[in-house]
PDB file of C-alpha atoms in Angstrom:
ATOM      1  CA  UNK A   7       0.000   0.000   0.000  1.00  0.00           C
ATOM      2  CA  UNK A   8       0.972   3.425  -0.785  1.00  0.00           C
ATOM      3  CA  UNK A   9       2.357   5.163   2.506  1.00  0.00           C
ATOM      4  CA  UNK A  10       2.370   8.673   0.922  1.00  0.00           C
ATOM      5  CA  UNK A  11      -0.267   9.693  -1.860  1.00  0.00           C
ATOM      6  CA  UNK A  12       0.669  12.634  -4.192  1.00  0.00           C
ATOM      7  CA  UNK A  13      -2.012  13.561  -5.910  1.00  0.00           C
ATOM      8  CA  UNK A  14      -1.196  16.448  -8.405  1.00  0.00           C
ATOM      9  CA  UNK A  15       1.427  15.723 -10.595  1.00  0.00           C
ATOM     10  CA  UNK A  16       1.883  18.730 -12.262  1.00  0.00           C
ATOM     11  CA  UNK A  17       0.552  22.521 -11.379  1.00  0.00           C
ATOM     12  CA  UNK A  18       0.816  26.096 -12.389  1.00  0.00           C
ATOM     13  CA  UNK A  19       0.575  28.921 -10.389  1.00  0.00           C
ATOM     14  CA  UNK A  20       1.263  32.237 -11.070  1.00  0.00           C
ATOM     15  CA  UNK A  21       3.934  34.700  -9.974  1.00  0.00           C
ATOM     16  CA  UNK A  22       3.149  35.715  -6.437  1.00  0.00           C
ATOM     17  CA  UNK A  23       0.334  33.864  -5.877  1.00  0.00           C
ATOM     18  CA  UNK A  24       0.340  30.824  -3.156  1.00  0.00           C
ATOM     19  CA  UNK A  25      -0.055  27.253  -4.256  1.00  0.00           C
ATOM     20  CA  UNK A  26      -1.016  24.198  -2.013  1.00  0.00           C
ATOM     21  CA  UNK A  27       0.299  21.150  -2.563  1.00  0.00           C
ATOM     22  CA  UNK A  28      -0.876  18.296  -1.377  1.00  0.00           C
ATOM     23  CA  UNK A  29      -0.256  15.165   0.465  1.00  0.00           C
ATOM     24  CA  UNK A  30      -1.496  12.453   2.711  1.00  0.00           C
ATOM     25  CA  UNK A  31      -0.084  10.016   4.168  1.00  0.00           C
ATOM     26  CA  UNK A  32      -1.014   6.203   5.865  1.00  0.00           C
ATOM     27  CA  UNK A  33       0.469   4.738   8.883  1.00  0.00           C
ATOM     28  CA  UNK A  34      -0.197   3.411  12.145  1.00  0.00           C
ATOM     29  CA  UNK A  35       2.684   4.569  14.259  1.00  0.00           C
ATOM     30  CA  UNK A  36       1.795   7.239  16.760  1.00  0.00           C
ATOM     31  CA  UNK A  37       5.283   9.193  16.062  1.00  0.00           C
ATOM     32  CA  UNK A  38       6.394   9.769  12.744  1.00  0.00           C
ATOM     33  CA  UNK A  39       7.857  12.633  11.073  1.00  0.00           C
ATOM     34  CA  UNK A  40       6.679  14.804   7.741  1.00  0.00           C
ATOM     35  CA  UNK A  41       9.112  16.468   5.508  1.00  0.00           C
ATOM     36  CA  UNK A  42       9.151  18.354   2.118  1.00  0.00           C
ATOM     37  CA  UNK A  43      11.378  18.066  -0.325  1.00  0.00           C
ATOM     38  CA  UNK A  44      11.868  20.700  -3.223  1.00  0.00           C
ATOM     39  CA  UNK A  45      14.182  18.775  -6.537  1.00  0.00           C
ATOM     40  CA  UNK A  46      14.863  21.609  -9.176  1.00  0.00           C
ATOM     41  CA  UNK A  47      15.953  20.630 -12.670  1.00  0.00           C
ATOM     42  CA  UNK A  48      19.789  19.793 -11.676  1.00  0.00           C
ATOM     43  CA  UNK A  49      18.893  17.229  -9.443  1.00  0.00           C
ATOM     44  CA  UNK A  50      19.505  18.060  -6.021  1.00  0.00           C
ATOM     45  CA  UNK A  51      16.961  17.175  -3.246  1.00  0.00           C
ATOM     46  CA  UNK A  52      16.719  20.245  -1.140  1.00  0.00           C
ATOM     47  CA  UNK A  53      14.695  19.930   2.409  1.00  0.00           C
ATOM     48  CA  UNK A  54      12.185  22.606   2.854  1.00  0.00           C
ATOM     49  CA  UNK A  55      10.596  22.145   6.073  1.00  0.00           C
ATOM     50  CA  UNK A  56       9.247  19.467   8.990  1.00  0.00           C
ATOM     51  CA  UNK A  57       6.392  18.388  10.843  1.00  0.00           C
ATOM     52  CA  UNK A  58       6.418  16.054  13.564  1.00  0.00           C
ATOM     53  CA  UNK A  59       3.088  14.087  14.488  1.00  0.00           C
ATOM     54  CA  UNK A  60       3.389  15.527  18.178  1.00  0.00           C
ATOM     55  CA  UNK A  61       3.741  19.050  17.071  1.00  0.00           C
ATOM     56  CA  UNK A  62       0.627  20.974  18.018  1.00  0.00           C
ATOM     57  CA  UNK A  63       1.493  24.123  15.539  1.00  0.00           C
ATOM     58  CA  UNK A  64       1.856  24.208  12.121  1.00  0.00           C
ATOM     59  CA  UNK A  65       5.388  24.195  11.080  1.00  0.00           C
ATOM     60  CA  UNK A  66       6.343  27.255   8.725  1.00  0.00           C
ATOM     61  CA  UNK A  67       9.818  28.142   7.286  1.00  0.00           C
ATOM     62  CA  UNK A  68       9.888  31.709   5.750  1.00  0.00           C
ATOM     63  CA  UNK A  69       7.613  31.584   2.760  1.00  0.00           C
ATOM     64  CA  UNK A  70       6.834  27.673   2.958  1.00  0.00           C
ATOM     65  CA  UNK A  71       4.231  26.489   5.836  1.00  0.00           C
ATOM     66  CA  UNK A  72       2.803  22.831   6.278  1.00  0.00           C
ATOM     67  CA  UNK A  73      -1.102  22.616   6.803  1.00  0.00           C
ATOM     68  CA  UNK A  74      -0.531  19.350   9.193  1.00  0.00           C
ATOM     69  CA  UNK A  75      -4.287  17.397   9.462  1.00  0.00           C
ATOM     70  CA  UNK A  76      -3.630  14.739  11.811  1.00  0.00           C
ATOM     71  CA  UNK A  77      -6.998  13.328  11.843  1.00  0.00           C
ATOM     72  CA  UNK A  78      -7.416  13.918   7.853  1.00  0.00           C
ATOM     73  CA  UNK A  79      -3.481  12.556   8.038  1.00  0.00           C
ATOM     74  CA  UNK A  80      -2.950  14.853   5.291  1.00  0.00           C
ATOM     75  CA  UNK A  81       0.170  17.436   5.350  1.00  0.00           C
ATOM     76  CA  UNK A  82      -0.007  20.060   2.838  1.00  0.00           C
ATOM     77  CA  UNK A  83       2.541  22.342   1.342  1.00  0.00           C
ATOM     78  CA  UNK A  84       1.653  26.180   1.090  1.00  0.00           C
ATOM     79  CA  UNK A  85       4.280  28.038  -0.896  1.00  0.00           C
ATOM     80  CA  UNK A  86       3.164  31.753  -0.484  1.00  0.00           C
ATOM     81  CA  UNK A  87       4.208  34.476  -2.886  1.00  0.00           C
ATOM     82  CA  UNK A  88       5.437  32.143  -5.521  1.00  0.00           C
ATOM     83  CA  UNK A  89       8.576  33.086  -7.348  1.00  0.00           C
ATOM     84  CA  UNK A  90      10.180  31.664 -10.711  1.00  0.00           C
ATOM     85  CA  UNK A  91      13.002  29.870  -9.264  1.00  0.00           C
ATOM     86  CA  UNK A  92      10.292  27.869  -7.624  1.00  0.00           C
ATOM     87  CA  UNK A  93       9.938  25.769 -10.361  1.00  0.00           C
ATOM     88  CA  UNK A  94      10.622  22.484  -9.765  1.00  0.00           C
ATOM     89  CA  UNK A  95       9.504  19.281  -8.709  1.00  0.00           C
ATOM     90  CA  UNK A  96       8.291  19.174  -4.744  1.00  0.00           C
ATOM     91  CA  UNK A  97       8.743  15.552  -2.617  1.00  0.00           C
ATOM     92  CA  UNK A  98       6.328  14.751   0.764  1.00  0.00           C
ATOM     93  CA  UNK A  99       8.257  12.025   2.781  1.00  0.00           C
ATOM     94  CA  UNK A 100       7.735  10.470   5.687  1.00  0.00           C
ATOM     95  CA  UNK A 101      10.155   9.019   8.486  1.00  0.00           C
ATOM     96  CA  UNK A 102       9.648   6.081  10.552  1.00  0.00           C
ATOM     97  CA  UNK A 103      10.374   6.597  13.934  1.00  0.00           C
ATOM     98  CA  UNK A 104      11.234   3.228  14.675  1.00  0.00           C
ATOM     99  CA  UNK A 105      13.934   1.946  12.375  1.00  0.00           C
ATOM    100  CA  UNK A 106      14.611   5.706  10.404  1.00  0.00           C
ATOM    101  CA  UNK A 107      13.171   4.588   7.225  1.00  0.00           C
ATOM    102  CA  UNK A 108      11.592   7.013   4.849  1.00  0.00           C
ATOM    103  CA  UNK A 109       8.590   6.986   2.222  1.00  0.00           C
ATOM    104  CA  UNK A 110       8.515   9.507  -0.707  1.00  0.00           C
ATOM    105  CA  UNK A 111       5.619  10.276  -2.485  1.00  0.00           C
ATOM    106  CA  UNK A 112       5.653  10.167  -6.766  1.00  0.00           C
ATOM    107  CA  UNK A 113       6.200  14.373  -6.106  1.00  0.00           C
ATOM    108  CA  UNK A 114       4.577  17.675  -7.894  1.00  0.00           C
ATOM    109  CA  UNK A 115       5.961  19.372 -10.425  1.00  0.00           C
ATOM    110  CA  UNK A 116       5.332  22.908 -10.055  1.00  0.00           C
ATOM    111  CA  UNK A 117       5.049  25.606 -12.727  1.00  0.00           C
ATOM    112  CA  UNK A 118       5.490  29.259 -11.561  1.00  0.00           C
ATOM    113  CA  UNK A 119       4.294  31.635 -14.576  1.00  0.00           C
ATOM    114  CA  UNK A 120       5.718  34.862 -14.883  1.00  0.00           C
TER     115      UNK A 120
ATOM    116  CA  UNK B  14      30.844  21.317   6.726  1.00  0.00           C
ATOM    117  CA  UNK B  15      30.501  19.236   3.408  1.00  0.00           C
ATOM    118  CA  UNK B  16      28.040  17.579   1.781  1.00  0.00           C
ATOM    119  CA  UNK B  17      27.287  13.960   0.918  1.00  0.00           C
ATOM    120  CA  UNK B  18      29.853  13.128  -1.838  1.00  0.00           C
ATOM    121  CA  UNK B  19      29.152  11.073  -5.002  1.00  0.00           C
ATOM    122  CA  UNK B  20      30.826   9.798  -8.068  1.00  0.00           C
ATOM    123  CA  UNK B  21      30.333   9.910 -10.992  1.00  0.00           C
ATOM    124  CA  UNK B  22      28.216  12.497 -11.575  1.00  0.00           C
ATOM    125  CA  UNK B  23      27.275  10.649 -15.064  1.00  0.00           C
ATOM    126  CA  UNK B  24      27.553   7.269 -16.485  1.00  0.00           C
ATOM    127  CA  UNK B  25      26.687   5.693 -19.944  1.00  0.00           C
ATOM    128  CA  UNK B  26      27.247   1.983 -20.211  1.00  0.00           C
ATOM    129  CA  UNK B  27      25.593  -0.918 -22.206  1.00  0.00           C
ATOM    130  CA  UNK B  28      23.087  -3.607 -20.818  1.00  0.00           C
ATOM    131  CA  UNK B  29      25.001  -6.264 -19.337  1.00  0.00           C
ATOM    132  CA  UNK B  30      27.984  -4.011 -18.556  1.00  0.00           C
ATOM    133  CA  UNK B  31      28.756  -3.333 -14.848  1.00  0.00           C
ATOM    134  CA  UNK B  32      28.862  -0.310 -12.953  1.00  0.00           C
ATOM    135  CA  UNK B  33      29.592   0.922  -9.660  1.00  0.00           C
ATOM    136  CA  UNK B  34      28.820   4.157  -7.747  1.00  0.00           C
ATOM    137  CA  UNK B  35      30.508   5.791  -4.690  1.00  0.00           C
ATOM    138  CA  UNK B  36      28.580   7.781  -1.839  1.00  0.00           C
ATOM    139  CA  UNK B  37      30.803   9.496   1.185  1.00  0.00           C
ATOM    140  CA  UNK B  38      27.895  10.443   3.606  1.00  0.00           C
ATOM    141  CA  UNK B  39      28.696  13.792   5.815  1.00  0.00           C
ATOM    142  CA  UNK B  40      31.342  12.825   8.903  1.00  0.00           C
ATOM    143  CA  UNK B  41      29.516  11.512  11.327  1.00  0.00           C
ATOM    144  CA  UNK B  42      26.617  10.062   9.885  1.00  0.00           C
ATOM    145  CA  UNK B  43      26.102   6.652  10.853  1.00  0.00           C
ATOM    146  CA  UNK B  44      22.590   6.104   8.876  1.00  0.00           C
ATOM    147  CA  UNK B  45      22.992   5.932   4.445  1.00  0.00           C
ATOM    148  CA  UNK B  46      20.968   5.247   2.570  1.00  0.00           C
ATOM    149  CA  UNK B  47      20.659   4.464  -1.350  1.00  0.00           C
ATOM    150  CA  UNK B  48      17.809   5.578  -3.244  1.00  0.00           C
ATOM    151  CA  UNK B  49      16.965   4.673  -7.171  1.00  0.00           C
ATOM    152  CA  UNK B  50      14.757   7.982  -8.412  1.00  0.00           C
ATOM    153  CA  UNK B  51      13.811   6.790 -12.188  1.00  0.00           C
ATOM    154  CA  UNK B  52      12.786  10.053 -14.477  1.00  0.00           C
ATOM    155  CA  UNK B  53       9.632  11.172 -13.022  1.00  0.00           C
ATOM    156  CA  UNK B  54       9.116   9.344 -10.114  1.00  0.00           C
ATOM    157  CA  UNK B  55       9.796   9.879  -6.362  1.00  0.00           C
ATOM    158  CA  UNK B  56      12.845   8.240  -4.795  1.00  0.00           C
ATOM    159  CA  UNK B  57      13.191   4.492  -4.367  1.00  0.00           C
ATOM    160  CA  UNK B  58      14.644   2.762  -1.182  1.00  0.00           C
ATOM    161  CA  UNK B  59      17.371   0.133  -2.195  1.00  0.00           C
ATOM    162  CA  UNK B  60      18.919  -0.285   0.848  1.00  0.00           C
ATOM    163  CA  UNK B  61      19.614   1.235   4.222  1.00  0.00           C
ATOM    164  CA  UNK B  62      23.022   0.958   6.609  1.00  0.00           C
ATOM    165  CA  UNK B  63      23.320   1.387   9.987  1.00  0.00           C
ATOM    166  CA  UNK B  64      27.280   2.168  10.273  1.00  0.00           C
ATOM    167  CA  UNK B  65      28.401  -0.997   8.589  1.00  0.00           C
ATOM    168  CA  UNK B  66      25.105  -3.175   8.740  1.00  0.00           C
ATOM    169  CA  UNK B  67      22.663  -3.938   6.524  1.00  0.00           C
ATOM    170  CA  UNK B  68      18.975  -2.375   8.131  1.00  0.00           C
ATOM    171  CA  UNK B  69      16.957  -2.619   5.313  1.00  0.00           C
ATOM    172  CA  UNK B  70      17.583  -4.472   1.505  1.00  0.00           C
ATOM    173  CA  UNK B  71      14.263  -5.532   0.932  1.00  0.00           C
ATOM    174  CA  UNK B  72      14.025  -3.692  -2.251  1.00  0.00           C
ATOM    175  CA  UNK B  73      17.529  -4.408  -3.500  1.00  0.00           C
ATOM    176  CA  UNK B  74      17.668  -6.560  -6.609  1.00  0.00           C
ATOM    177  CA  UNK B  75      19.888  -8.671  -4.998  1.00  0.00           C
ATOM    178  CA  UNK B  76      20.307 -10.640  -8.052  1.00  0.00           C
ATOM    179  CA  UNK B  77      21.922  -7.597  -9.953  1.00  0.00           C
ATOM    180  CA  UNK B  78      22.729  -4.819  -7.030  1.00  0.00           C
ATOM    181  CA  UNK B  79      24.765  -5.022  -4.149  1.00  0.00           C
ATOM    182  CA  UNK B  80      26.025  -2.969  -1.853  1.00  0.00           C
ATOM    183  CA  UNK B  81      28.568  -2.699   1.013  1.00  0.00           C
ATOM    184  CA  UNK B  82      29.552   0.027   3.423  1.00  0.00           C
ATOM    185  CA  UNK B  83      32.654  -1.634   5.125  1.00  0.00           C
ATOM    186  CA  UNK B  84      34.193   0.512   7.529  1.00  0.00           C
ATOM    187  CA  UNK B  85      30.869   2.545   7.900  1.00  0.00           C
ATOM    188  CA  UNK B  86      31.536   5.613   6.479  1.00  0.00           C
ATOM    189  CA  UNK B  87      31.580   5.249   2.499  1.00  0.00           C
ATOM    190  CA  UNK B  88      29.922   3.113   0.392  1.00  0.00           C
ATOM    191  CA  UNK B  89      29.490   1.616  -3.233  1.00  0.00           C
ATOM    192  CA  UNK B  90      26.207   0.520  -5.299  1.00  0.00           C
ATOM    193  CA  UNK B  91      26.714  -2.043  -7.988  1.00  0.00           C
ATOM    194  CA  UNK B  92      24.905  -3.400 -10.826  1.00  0.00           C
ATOM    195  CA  UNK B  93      26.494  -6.675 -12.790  1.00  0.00           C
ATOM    196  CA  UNK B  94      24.749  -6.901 -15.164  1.00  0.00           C
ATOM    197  CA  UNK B  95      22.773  -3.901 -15.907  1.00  0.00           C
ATOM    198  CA  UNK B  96      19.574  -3.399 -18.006  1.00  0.00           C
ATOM    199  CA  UNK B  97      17.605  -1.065 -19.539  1.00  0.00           C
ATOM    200  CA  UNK B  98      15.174  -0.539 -16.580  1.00  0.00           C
ATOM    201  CA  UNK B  99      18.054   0.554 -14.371  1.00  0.00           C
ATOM    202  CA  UNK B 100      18.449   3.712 -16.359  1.00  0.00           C
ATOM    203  CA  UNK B 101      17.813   6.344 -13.512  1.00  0.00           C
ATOM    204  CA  UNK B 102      19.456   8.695 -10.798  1.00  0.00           C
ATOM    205  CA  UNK B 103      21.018   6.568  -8.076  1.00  0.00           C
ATOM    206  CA  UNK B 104      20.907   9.048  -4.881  1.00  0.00           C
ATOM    207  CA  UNK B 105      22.911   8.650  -1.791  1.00  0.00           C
ATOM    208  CA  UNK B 106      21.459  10.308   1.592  1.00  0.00           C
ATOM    209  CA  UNK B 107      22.855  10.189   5.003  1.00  0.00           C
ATOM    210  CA  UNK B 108      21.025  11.581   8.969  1.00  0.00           C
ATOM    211  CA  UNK B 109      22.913  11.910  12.027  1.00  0.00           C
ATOM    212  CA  UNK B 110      19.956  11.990  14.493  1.00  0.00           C
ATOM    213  CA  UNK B 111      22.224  13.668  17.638  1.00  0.00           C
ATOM    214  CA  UNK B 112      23.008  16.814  15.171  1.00  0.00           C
ATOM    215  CA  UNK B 113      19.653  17.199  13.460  1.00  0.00           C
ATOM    216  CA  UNK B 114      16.850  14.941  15.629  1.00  0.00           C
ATOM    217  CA  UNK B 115      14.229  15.707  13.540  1.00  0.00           C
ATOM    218  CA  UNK B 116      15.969  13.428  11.018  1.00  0.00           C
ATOM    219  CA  UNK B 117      16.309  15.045   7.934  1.00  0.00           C
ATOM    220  CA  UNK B 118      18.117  13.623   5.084  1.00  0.00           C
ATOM    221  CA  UNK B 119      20.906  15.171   3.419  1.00  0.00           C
ATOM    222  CA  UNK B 120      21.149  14.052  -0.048  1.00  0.00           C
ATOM    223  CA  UNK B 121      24.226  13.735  -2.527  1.00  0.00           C
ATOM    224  CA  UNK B 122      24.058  15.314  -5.934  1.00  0.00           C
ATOM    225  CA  UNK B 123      23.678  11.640  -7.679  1.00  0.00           C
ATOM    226  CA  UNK B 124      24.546   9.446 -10.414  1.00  0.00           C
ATOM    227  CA  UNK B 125      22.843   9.791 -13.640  1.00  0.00           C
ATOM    228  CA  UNK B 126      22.830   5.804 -15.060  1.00  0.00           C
ATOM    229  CA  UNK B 127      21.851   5.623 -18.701  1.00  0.00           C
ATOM    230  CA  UNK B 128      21.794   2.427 -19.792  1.00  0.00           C
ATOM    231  CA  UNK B 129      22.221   1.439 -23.609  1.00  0.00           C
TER     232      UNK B 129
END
């Protein structure tokens, strides 16, 4: 079974707009952690920013937040203010606690429009 | 402090050639791992090393791909011999869960495997 569902492969958003992507994910641990992962053309996996199941807030780094639905286990990516150089393809991942092992999802590729 | 280290960058061989890749994880990290990301497609877990142990190969080809990390620092991927389907970006990734306990992976630049 798929631990991390991607559903949008590919979206456009314009230039200073915000953009959600999305994600959701399946387990039955009660600690886990969420990350985001932003891959631009060259190939590099970048990490953008993490959730952990315990945390209570919503995790935000600068212009990139996680919407974190626990219940919905779903754990967004808002981008606000979109700019060109974020073009690229974007990664949700999740950590096992228990023996460090990570899921990725099939990603989003994300179009910024000038 | 550098990065995760991998070589080559690129590689072009023909199907039943073999190949081998090199990852140098950041000092100190006692989890790798090696990841096969084919063109379009999220990252693949091929196996994962505790220092010099084997934690996970349960998606390792093992009839094709190996993979050792002996004195658990670097390691090397290889394919003998390789097909078509393994054309894709081999990544190497590393955590160090006392510097950075949320876990995070830190990911090499990878290897680009076209197969002919």
């Amino acid at each position: 079974a798929q631990k991390i569902t991607q559903t949008q492969p590919g979206m456009f958003v314009q230039e200073k707009e915000a953009v959600t992507l999305d994600c959701t994910y399946d387990t039955s641990d009660q600690s886990y952690g969420l990350f985001w992962y932003k891959q631009p053309s060259s190939g590099e996996m970048i990490f953008l920013i993490y959730q952990g199941s315990y945390d209570e807030q919503n995790a935000t780094e600068g212009r990139y937040s996680l919407n974190f639905q626990k219940a919905r286990k779903s754990a967004n990516l808002v981008i606000s203010a979109s700019q060109l150089g974020d073009s690229a393809m974007y990664f949700c991942a999740m950590r096992e606690i228990n023996f460090n092992k990570f899921y990725f999802g099939s990603g989003t590729k994300l179009n910024v429009k000038p | 402090e550098a990065g995760v280290a991998q070589s080559p960058r690129y590689k072009i061989i023909e199907k039943r050639q073999s190949v081998a890749f090199w990852c140098n994880p950041i000092s100190g990290h006692a989890t790798l791992y090696w990841y096969q990301q084919i063109l379009g497609q999220g990252p693949k877990l091929l196996i994962q090393f505790q220092n010099n142990g084997v934690v996970d190969d349960s998606q390792l080809p093992k009839d094709r791909f190996s993979a050792e990390r002996l004195k658990g620092v670097d390691s090397t991927l290889k394919i003998q011999p390789a097909k078509l389907e393994d054309s894709a970006v081999y990544l190497c990734a590393s955590i160090n869960l006392r510097d950075t306990p949320r876990g995070e992976q830190f990911f090499g630049p990878g290897t680009r495997l076209t197969v002919l």
